[in-house]
Short mmCIF file of C-alpha atoms in Angstrom, two decimals:
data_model
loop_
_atom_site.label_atom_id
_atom_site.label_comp_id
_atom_site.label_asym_id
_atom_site.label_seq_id
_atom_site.Cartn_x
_atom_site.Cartn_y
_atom_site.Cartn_z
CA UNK A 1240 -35.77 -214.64 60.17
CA UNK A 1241 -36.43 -211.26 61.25
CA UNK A 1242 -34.33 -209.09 58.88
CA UNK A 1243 -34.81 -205.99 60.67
CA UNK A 1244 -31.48 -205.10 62.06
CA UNK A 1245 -29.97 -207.65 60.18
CA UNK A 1246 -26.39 -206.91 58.25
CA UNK A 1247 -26.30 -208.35 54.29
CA UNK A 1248 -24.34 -208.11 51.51
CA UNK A 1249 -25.26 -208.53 47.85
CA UNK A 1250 -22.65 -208.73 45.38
CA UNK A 1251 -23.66 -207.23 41.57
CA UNK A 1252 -25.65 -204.68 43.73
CA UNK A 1253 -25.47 -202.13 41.10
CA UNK A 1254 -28.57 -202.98 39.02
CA UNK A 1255 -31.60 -205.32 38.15
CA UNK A 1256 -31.94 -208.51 40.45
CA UNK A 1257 -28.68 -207.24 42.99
CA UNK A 1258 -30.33 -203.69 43.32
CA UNK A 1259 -34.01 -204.44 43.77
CA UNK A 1260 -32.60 -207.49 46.19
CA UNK A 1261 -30.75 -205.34 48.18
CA UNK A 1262 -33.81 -201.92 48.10
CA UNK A 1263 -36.50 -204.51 49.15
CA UNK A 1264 -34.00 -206.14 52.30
CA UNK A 1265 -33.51 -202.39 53.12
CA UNK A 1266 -37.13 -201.79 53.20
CA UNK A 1267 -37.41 -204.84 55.94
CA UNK A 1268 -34.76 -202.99 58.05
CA UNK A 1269 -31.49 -204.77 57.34
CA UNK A 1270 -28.67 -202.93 56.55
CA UNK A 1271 -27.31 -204.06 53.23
CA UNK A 1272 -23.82 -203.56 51.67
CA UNK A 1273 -23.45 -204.01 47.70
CA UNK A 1274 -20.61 -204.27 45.95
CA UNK A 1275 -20.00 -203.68 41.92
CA UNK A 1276 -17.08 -202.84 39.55
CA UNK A 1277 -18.11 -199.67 38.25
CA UNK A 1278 -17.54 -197.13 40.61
CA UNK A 1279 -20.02 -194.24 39.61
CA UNK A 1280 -22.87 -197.21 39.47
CA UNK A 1281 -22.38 -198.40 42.24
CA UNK A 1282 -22.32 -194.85 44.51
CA UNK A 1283 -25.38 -194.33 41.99
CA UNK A 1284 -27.13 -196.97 43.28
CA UNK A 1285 -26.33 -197.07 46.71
CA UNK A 1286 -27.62 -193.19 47.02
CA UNK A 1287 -30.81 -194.35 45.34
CA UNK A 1288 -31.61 -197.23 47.78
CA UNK A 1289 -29.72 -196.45 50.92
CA UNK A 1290 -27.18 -199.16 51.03
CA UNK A 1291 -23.70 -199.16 51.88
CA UNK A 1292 -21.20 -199.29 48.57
CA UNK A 1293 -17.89 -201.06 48.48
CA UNK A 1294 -16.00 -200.87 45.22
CA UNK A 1295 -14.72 -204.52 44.54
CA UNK A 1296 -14.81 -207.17 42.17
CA UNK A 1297 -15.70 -210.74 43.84
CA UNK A 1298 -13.61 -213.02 41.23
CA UNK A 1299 -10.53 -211.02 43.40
CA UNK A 1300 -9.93 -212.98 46.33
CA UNK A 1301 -7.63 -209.82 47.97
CA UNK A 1302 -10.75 -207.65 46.87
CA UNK A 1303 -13.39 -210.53 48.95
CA UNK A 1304 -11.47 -210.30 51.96
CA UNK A 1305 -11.45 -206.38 52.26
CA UNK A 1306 -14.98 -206.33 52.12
CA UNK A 1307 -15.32 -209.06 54.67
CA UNK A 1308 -13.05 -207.38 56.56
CA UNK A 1309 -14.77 -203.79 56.40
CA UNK A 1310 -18.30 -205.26 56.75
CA UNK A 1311 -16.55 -207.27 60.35
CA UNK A 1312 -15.37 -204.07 61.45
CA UNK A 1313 -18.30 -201.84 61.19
CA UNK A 1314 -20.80 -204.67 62.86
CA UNK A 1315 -20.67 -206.81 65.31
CA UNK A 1316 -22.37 -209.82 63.62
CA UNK A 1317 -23.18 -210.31 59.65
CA UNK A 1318 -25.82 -212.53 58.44
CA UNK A 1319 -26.65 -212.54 54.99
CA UNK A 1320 -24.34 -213.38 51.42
CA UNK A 1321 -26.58 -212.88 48.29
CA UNK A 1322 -24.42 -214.43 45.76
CA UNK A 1323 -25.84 -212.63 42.92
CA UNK A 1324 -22.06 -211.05 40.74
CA UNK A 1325 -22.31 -212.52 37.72
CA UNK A 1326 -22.59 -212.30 34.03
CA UNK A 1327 -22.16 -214.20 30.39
CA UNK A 1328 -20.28 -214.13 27.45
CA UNK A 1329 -18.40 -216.15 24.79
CA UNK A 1330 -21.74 -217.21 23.34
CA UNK A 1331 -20.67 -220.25 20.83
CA UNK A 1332 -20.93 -223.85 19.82
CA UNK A 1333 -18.56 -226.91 20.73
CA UNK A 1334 -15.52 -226.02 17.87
CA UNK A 1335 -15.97 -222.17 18.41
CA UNK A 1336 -15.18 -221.96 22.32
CA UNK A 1337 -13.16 -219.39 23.58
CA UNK A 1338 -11.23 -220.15 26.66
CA UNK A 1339 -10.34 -216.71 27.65
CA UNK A 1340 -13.78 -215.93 27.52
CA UNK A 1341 -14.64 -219.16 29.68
CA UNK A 1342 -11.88 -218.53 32.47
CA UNK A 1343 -13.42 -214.78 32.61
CA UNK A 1344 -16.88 -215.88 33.35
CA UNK A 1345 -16.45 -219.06 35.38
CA UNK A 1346 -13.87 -216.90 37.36
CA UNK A 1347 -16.93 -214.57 38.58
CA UNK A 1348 -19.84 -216.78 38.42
CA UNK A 1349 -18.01 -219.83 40.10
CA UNK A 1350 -14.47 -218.67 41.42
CA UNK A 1351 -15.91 -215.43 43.05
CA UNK A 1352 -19.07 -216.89 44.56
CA UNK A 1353 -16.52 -219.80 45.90
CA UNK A 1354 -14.76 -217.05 47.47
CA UNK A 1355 -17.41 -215.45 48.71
CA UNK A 1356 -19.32 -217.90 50.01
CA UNK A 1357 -16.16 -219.28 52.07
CA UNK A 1358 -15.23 -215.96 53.36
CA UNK A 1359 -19.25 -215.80 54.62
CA UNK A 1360 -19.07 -219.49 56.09
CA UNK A 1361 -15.85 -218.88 57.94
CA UNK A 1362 -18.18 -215.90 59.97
CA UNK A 1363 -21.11 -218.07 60.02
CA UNK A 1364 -19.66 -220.96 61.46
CA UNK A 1365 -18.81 -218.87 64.83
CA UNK A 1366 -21.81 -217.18 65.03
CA UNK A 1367 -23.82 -220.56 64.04
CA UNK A 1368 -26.38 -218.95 62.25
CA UNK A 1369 -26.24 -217.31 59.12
CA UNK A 1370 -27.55 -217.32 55.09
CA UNK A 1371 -26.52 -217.36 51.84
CA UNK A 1372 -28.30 -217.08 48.71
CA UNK A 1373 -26.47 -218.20 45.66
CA UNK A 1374 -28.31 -216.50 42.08
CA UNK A 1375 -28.24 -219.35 39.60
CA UNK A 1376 -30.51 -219.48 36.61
CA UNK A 1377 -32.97 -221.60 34.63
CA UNK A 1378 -29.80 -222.45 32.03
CA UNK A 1379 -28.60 -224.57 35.68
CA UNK A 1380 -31.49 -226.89 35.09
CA UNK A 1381 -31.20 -227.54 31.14
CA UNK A 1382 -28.06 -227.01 29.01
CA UNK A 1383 -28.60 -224.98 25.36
CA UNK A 1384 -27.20 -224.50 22.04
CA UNK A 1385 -24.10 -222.17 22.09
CA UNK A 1386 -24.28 -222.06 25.77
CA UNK A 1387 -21.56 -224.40 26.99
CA UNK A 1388 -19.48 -221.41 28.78
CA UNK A 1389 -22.85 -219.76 30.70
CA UNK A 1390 -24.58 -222.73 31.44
CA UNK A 1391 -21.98 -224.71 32.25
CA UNK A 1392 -21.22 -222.17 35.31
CA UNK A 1393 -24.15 -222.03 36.20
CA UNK A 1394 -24.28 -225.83 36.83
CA UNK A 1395 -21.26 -225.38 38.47
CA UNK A 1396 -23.01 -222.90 40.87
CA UNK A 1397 -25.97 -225.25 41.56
CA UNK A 1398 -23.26 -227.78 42.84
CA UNK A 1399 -21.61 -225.86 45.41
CA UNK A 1400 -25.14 -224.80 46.24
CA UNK A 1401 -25.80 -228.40 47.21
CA UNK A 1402 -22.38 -229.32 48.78
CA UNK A 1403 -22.55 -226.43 51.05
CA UNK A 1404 -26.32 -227.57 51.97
CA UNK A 1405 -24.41 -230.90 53.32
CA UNK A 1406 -21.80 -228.90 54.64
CA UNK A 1407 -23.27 -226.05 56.61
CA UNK A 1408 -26.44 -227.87 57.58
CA UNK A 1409 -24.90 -229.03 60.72
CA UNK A 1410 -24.02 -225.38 61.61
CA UNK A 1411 -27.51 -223.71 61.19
CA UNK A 1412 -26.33 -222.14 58.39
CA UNK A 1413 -28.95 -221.91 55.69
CA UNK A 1414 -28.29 -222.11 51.84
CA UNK A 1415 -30.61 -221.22 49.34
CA UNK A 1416 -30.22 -221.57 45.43
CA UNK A 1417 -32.34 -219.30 43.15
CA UNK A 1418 -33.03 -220.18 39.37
CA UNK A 1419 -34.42 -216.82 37.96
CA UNK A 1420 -35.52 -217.63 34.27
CA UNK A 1421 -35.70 -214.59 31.64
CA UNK A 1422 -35.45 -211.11 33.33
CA UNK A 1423 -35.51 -207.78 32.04
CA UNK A 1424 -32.24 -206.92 33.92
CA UNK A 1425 -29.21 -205.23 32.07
CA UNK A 1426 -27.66 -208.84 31.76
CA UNK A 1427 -25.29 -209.06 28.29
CA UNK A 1428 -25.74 -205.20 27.41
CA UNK A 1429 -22.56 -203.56 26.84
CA UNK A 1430 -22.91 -200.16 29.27
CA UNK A 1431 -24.46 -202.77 31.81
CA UNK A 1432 -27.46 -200.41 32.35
CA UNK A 1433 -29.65 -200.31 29.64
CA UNK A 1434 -32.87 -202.84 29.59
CA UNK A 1435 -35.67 -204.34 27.09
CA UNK A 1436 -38.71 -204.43 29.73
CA UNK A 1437 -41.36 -206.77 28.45
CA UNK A 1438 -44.58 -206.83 30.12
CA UNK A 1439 -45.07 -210.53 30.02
CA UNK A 1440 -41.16 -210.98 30.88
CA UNK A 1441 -40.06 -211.55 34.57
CA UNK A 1442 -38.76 -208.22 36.05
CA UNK A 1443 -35.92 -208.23 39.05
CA UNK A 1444 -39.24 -207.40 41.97
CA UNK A 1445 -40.06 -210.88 41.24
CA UNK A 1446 -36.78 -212.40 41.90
CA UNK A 1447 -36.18 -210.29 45.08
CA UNK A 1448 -39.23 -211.58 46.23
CA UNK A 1449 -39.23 -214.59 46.38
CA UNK A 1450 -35.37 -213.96 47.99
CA UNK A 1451 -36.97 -212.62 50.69
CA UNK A 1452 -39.50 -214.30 51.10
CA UNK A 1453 -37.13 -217.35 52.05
CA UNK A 1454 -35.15 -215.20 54.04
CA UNK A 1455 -37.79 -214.38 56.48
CA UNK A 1456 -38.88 -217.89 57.05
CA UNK A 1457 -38.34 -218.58 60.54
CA UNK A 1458 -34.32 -219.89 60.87
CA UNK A 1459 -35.62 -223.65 61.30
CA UNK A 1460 -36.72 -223.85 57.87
CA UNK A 1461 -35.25 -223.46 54.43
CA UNK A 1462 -36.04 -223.86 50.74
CA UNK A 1463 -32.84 -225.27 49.21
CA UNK A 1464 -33.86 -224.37 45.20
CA UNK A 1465 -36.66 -222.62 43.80
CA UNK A 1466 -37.21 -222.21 40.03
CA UNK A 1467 -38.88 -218.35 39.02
CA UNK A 1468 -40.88 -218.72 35.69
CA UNK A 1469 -42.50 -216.17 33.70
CA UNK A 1470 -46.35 -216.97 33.27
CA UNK A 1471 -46.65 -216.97 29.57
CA UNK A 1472 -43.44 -215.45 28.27
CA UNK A 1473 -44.41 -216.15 24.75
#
């Protein structure tokens, strides 16, 4: 795919692997939406890289369909859902689970990306072309102690990444699933900001790259999962 003059969206575009995701498609020539909670981070951002900022949250299915519906009337086409909103907490062993804390997270990193990812297909299936990236992680691959709530989502992600393969195939609609291992990204800090970098630690460039790299293979072609490891993390 040529992404110059192509329209995307990346949800989570306020920082680490939604920002750089969204700065490097930019660079390429597409015009990229991001959307985010946090209204002064996300005007932040979108001044820094030169997207287009839409204040929403994507577990809120009223709040998905405005921004479909503002991207659809500012374009005439839209090509590109980076499913990338998402975030952990509730961090405890089987006995110690707290379902509020489960609902919240499964209701962004599953519920939301549902919604999202439905709202995109529904455009995509007209058009006949189209591509969404889902964001999973490495904890999608191989569960962990106290993990239950995050990684559990996260395998819940990787399914719908496969059942819309089957289902969107047919449509030349392309879906990609992306298993980022440990980033330096503000992931779990409380002002959502803030990050450790760690020279030997995977950094968001790395993620967006390989993002786009998929995205510009020619339309025929697509990677379904790839797996991003840091070389020697230790």
């Amino acid at each position: 795919m040529d992404l110059k003059g192509k329209i995307a969206l990346v949800t989570g575009g306020s920082n680490g692997i939604g920002k750089q995701t969204a700065l490097q498609l930019i660079k390429e020539g597409a015009t990229v939406y991001i959307t985010g909670r946090n209204k002064q981070r996300l005007q932040a951002a979108a001044n820094e890289i030169g997207a287009r900022p839409i204040l929403a949250d994507s577990s809120i299915q009223t709040d998905v369909d405005r921004v479909f519906s503002q991207i659809m009337s500012e374009n005439d086409s839209f090509d590109i859902l980076i499913n990338n909103a998402g975030f952990g907490a509730g961090w405890a062993e089987l006995g110690e689970l707290n379902m509020e804390a489960m609902q919240q997270v499964y209701q962004t990193n599953v519920f939301g990306a549902a919604m999202m990812g439905q709202a995109a297909a529904n455009i995509f299936k007209k058009q006949q072309s189209g591509s969404i990236v889902n964001i999973g992680s490495t904890a999608s691959l191989k569960g962990y102690a106290k993990g239950s709530i995050y990684a559990s989502s996260k395998f819940a992600l990787r399914g719908l990444s496969q059942c819309w393969q089957a289902d969107l195939r047919p449509h030349n609609i392309r879906v990609m699933h992306v298993n980022p291992s440990e980033v330096t990204t503000a992931f779990g800090k409380d002002d959502g900001i803030s990050r450790d970098e760690v020279s030997n630690k995977l950094r968001p460039q790395e993620i967006a790259d390989v993002i786009v790299s998929q995205l510009k293979m020619d339309d025929r072609g697509f990677v379904p999962e790839v797996t991003v490891w840091a070389t020697n993390p230790w």
